[in-house]
Tab-separated table of C-alpha atoms in Angstrom:
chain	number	residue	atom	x	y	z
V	20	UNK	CA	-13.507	2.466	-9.550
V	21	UNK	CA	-11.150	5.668	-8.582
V	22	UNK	CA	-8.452	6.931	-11.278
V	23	UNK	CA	-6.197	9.654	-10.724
V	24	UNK	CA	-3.513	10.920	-13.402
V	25	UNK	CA	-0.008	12.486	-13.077
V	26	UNK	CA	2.802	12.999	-15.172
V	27	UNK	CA	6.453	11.458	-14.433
V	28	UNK	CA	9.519	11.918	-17.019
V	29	UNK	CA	6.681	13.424	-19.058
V	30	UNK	CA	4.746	10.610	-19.589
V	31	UNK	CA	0.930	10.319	-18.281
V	32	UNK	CA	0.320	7.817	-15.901
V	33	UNK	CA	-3.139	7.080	-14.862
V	34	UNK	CA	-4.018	4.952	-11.455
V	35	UNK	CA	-7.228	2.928	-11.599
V	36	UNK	CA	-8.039	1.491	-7.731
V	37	UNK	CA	-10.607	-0.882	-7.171
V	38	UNK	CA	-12.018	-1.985	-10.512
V	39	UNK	CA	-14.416	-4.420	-10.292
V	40	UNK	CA	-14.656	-7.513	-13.249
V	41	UNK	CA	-17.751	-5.575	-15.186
V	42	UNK	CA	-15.956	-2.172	-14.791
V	43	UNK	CA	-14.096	-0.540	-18.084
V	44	UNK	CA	-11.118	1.301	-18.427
V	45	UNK	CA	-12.191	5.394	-18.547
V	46	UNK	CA	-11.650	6.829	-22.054
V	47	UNK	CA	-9.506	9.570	-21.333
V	48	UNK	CA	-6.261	10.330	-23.050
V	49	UNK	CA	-3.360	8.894	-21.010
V	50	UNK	CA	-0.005	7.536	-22.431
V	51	UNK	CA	-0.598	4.429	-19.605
V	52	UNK	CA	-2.749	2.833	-17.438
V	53	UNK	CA	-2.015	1.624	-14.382
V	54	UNK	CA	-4.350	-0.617	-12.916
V	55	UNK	CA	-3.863	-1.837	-9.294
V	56	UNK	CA	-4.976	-5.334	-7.823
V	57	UNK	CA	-7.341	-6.030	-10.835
V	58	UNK	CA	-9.313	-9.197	-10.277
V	59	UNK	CA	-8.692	-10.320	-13.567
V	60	UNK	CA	-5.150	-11.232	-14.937
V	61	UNK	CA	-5.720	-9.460	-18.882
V	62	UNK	CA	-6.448	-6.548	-20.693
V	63	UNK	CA	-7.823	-6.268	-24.120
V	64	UNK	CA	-5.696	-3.207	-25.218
V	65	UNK	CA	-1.470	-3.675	-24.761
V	66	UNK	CA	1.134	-4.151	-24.528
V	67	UNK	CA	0.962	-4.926	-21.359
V	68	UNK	CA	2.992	-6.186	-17.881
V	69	UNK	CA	0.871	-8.127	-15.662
V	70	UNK	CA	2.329	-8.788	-11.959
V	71	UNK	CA	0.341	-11.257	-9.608
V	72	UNK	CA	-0.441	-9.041	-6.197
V	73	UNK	CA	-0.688	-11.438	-3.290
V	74	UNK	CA	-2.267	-9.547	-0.431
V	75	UNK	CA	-4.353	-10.283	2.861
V	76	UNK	CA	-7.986	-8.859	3.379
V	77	UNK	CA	-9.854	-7.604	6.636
V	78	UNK	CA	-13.412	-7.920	6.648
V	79	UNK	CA	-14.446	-4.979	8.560
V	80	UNK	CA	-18.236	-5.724	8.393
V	81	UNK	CA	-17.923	-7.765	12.116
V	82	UNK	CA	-18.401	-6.110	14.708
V	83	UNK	CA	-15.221	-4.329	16.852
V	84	UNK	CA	-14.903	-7.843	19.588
V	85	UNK	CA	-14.734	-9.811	16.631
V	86	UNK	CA	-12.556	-7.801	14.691
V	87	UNK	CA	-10.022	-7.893	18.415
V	88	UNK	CA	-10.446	-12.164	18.408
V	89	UNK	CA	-9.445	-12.319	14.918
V	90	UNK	CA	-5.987	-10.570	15.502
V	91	UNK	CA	-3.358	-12.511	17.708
V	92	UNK	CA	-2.999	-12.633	21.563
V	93	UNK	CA	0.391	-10.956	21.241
V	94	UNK	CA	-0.917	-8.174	18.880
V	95	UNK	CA	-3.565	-7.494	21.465
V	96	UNK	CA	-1.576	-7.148	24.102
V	97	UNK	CA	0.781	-4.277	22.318
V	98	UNK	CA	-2.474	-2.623	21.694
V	99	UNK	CA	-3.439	-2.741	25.478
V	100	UNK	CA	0.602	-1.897	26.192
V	101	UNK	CA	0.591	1.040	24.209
V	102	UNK	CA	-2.563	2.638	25.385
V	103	UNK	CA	-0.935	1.813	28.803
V	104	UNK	CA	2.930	4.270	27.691
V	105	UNK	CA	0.386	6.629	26.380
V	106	UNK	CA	1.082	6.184	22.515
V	107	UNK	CA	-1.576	8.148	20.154
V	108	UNK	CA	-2.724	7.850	17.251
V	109	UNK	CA	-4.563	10.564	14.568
V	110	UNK	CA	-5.929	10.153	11.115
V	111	UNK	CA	-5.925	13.001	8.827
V	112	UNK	CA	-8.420	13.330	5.825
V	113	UNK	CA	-7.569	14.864	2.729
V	114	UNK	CA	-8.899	17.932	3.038
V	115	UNK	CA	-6.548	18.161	6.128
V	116	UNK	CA	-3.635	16.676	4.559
V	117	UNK	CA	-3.427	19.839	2.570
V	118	UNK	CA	-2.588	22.137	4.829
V	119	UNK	CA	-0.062	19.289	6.365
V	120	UNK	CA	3.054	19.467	4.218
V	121	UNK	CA	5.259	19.647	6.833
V	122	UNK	CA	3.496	16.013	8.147
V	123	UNK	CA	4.026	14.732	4.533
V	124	UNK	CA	7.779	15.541	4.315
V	125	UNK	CA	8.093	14.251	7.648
V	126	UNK	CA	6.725	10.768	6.362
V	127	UNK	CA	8.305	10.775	3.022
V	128	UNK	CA	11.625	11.255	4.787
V	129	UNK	CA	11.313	8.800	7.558
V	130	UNK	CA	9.991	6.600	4.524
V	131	UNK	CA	12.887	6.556	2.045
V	132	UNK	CA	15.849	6.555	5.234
V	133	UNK	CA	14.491	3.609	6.835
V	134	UNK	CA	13.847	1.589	3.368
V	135	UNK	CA	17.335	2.967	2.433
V	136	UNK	CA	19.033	1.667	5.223
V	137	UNK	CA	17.136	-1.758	4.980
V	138	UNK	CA	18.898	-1.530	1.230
V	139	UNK	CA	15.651	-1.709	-0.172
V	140	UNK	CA	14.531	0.889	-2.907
V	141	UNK	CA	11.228	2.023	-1.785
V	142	UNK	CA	10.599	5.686	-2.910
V	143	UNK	CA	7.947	8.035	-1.728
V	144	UNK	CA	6.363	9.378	-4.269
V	145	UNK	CA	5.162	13.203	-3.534
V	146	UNK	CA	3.655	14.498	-6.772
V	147	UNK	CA	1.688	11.251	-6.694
V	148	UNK	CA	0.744	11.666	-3.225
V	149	UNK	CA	-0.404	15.446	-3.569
V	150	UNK	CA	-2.675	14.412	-6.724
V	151	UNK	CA	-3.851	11.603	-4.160
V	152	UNK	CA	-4.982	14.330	-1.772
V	153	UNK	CA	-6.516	16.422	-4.182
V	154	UNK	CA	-8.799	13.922	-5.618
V	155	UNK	CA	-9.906	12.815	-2.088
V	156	UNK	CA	-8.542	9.526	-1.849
V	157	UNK	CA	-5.665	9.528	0.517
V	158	UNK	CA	-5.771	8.739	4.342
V	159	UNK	CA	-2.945	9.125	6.680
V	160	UNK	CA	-2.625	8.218	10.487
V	161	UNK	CA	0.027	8.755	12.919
V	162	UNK	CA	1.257	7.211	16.087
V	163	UNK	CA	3.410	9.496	18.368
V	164	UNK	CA	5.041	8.707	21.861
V	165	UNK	CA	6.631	11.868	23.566
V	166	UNK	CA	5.913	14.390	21.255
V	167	UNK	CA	7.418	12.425	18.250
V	168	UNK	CA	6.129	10.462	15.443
V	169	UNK	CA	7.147	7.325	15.482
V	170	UNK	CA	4.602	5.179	12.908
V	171	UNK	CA	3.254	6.077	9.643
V	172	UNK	CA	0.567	4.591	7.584
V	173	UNK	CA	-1.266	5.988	4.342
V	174	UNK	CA	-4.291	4.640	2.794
V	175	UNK	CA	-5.942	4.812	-0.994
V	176	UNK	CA	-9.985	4.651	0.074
V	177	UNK	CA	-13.247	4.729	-1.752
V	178	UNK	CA	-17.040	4.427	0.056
V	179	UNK	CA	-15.909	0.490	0.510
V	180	UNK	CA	-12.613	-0.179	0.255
V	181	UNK	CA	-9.212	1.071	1.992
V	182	UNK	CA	-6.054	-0.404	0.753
V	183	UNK	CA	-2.479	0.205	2.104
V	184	UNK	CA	0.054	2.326	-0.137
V	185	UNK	CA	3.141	3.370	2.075
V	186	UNK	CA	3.641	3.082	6.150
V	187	UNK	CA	6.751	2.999	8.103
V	188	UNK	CA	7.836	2.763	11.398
V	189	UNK	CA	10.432	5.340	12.683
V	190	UNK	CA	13.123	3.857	14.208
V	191	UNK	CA	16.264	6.128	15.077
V	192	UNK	CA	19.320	6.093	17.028
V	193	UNK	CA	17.994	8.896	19.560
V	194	UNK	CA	14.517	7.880	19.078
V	195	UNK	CA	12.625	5.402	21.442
V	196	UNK	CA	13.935	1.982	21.402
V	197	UNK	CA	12.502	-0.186	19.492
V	198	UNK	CA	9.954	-2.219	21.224
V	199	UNK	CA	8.131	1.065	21.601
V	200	UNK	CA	8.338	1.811	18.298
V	201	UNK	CA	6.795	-1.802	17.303
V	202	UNK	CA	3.653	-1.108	19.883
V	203	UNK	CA	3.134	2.064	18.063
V	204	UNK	CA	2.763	0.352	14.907
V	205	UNK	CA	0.798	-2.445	16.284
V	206	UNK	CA	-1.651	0.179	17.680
V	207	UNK	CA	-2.256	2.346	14.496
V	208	UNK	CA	-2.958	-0.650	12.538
V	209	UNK	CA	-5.647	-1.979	15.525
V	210	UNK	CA	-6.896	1.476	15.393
V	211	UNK	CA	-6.619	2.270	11.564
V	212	UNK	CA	-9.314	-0.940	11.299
V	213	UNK	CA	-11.604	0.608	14.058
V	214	UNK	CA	-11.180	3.725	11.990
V	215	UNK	CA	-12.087	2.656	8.617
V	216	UNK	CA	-14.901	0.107	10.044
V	217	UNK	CA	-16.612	3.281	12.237
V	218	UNK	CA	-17.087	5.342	8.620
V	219	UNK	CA	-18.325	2.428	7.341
V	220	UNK	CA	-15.845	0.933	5.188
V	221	UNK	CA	-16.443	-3.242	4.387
V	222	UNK	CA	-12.986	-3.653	3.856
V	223	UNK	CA	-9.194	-3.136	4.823
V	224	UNK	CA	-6.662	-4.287	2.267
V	225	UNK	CA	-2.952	-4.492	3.834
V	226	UNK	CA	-0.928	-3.537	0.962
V	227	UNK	CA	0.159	-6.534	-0.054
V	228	UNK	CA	2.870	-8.754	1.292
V	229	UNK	CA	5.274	-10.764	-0.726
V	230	UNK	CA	4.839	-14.384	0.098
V	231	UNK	CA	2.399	-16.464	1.578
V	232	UNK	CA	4.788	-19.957	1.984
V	233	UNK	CA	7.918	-18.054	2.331
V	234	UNK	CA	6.725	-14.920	3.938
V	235	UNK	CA	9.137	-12.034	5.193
V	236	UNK	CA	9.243	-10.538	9.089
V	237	UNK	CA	6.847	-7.674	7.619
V	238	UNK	CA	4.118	-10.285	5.704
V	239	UNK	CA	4.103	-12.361	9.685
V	240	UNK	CA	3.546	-9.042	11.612
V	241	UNK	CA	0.599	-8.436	8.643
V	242	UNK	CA	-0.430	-12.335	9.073
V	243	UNK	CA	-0.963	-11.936	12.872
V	244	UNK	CA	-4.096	-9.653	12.496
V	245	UNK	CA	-5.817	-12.387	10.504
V	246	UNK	CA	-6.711	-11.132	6.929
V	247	UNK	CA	-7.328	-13.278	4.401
V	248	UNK	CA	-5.685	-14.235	1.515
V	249	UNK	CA	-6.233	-13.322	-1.632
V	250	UNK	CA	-4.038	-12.997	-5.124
V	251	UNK	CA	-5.221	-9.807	-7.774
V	252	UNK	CA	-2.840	-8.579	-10.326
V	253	UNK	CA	-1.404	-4.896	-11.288
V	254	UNK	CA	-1.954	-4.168	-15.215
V	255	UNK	CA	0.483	-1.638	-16.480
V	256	UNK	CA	-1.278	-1.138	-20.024
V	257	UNK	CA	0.101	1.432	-23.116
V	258	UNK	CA	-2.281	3.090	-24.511
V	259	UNK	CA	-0.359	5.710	-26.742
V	260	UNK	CA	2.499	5.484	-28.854
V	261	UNK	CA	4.078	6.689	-26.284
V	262	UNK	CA	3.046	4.785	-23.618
V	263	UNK	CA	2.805	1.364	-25.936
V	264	UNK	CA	6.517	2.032	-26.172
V	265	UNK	CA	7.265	2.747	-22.229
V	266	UNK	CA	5.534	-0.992	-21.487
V	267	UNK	CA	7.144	-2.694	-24.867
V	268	UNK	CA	10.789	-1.492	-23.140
V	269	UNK	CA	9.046	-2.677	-19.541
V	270	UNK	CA	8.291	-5.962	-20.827
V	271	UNK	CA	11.966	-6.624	-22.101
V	272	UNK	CA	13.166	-5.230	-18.205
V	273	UNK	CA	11.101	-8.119	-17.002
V	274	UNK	CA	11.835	-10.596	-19.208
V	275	UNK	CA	15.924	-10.023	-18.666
V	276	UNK	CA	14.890	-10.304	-14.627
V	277	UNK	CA	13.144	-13.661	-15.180
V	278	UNK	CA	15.893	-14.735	-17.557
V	279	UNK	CA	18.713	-13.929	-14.181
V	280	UNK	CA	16.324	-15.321	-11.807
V	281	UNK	CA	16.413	-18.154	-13.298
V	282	UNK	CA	19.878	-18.428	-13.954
V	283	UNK	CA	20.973	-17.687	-10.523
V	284	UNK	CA	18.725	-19.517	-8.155
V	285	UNK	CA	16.079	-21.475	-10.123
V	286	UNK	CA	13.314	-19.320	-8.824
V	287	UNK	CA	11.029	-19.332	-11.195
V	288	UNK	CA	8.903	-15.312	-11.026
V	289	UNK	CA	5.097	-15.526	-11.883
V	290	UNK	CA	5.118	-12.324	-14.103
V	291	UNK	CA	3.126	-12.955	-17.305
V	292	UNK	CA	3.687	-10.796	-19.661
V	293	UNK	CA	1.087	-10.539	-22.751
């Protein structure tokens, strides 16, 4: 189990990752905990929101031809293709990543624009990001073509584990077209696994995707490199007056969305709330 605190609005938010069944919650002072893709869906102390995390798992423990058969013939092919146009990729460590802010900016940019102009609100989160860094558990790789970076990913990681937390792919008007830009990404995921499985990681967790019988045109690219699927939750827990407050005014939010939902199309949401 990793944790990692940080204030926003002046509230203390602390990030558990990869907290196993027998693990407990640290007893620090914090105003809330946020726990991410718990394997069980409660929490003794509350209020608390509890979200259902569907997500799809690599098992990096096979060897590097298995690892190639499991991911589709199409997906291989980019991976050959890119290598072939002379796309690279690099991973950066923490320790580098902090004398990288330029590289940071650069990925928090091309992050919110192209979420922004999908009309989705995604929202890079720097300070979150730098406390990521600083307690060693942040990886980032890059693919570039001609000099530019063109695909993004970052990665939470402990001795076992390395689970997606923001990637994007760069795609701009006087940038390369787009097919390039797809290869790119293709190849820094191929080459993130080889990564992560070559320092001896046993597993690669994509992030999460949001449907597995409805999925979107991002959870099919994820679905072609043949994780499997699994469903965790995230806890968002008070723990101070404070923070017991922040989650009490959380739940309500929810609540109001699943009340809408409902309303509007029938679909029926699978937050619990407790």
């Amino acid at each position: 189990m990793l944790t990692t605190t940080y204030k926003k609005k002046g509230i203390s938010i602390t990030h558990v990752w990869f907290m196993e069944e027998t693990d407990k919650l640290p007893a620090i002072k914090t105003d809330i905990f946020y726990i991410h893709d718990s394997p069980i869906d409660r929490i003794e102390t509350g209020p608390a929101v509890i979200l259902p995390h569907r997500t799809l798992i690599s098992d990096l423990n096979r060897s590097e031809e298995a690892l190639s058969r499991s991911i589709s013939r199409k997906c291989r092919q980019m991976v050959k293709q890119a290598e072939q146009d002379g796309i690279t990729a690099i991973v950066y460590s923490s320790r580098e990543l902090r004398n990288k802010e330029n590289l940071l900016k650069e990925f928090g940019s091309s992050h919110d624009k192209v979420y922004e102009q999908k009309g989705i609100q995604a929202i890079f989160n720097h300070d979150l990001v730098k406390k990521y860094i600083e307690a060693d558990m942040l990886i980032v790789s890059v693919a570039s073509f001609g000099g530019k970076n063109i695909a993004f990913h970052s990665y939470i990681i402990s001795d076992q584990f390395a689970r997606g937390l923001y990637s994007v792919s760069n795609y701009r008007e006087n940038g390369p077209d787009r097919h390039i830009v797809v290869k790119a990404n293709t190849y820094l995921h191929y080459k993130d696994l080889l990564h992560f499985r070559k320092k001896g990681l046993s597993v690669y967790d994509w992030g999460g995707v949001q449907s597995f019988d409805e999925p979107s045109g991002i959870d099919r690219f994820k679905m072609k490199f043949g994780g499997q699927r699994r469903t965790n939750y995230n806890i968002i827990a008070g723990q101070s007056v404070v923070g017991k407050a922040t989650v009490t005014a959380l739940k309500m939010w929810y609540r109001l969305c699943t009340f809408y939902r409902k309303i509007i199309s029938g679909f029926s949401t699978q937050t619990q709330i407790v």
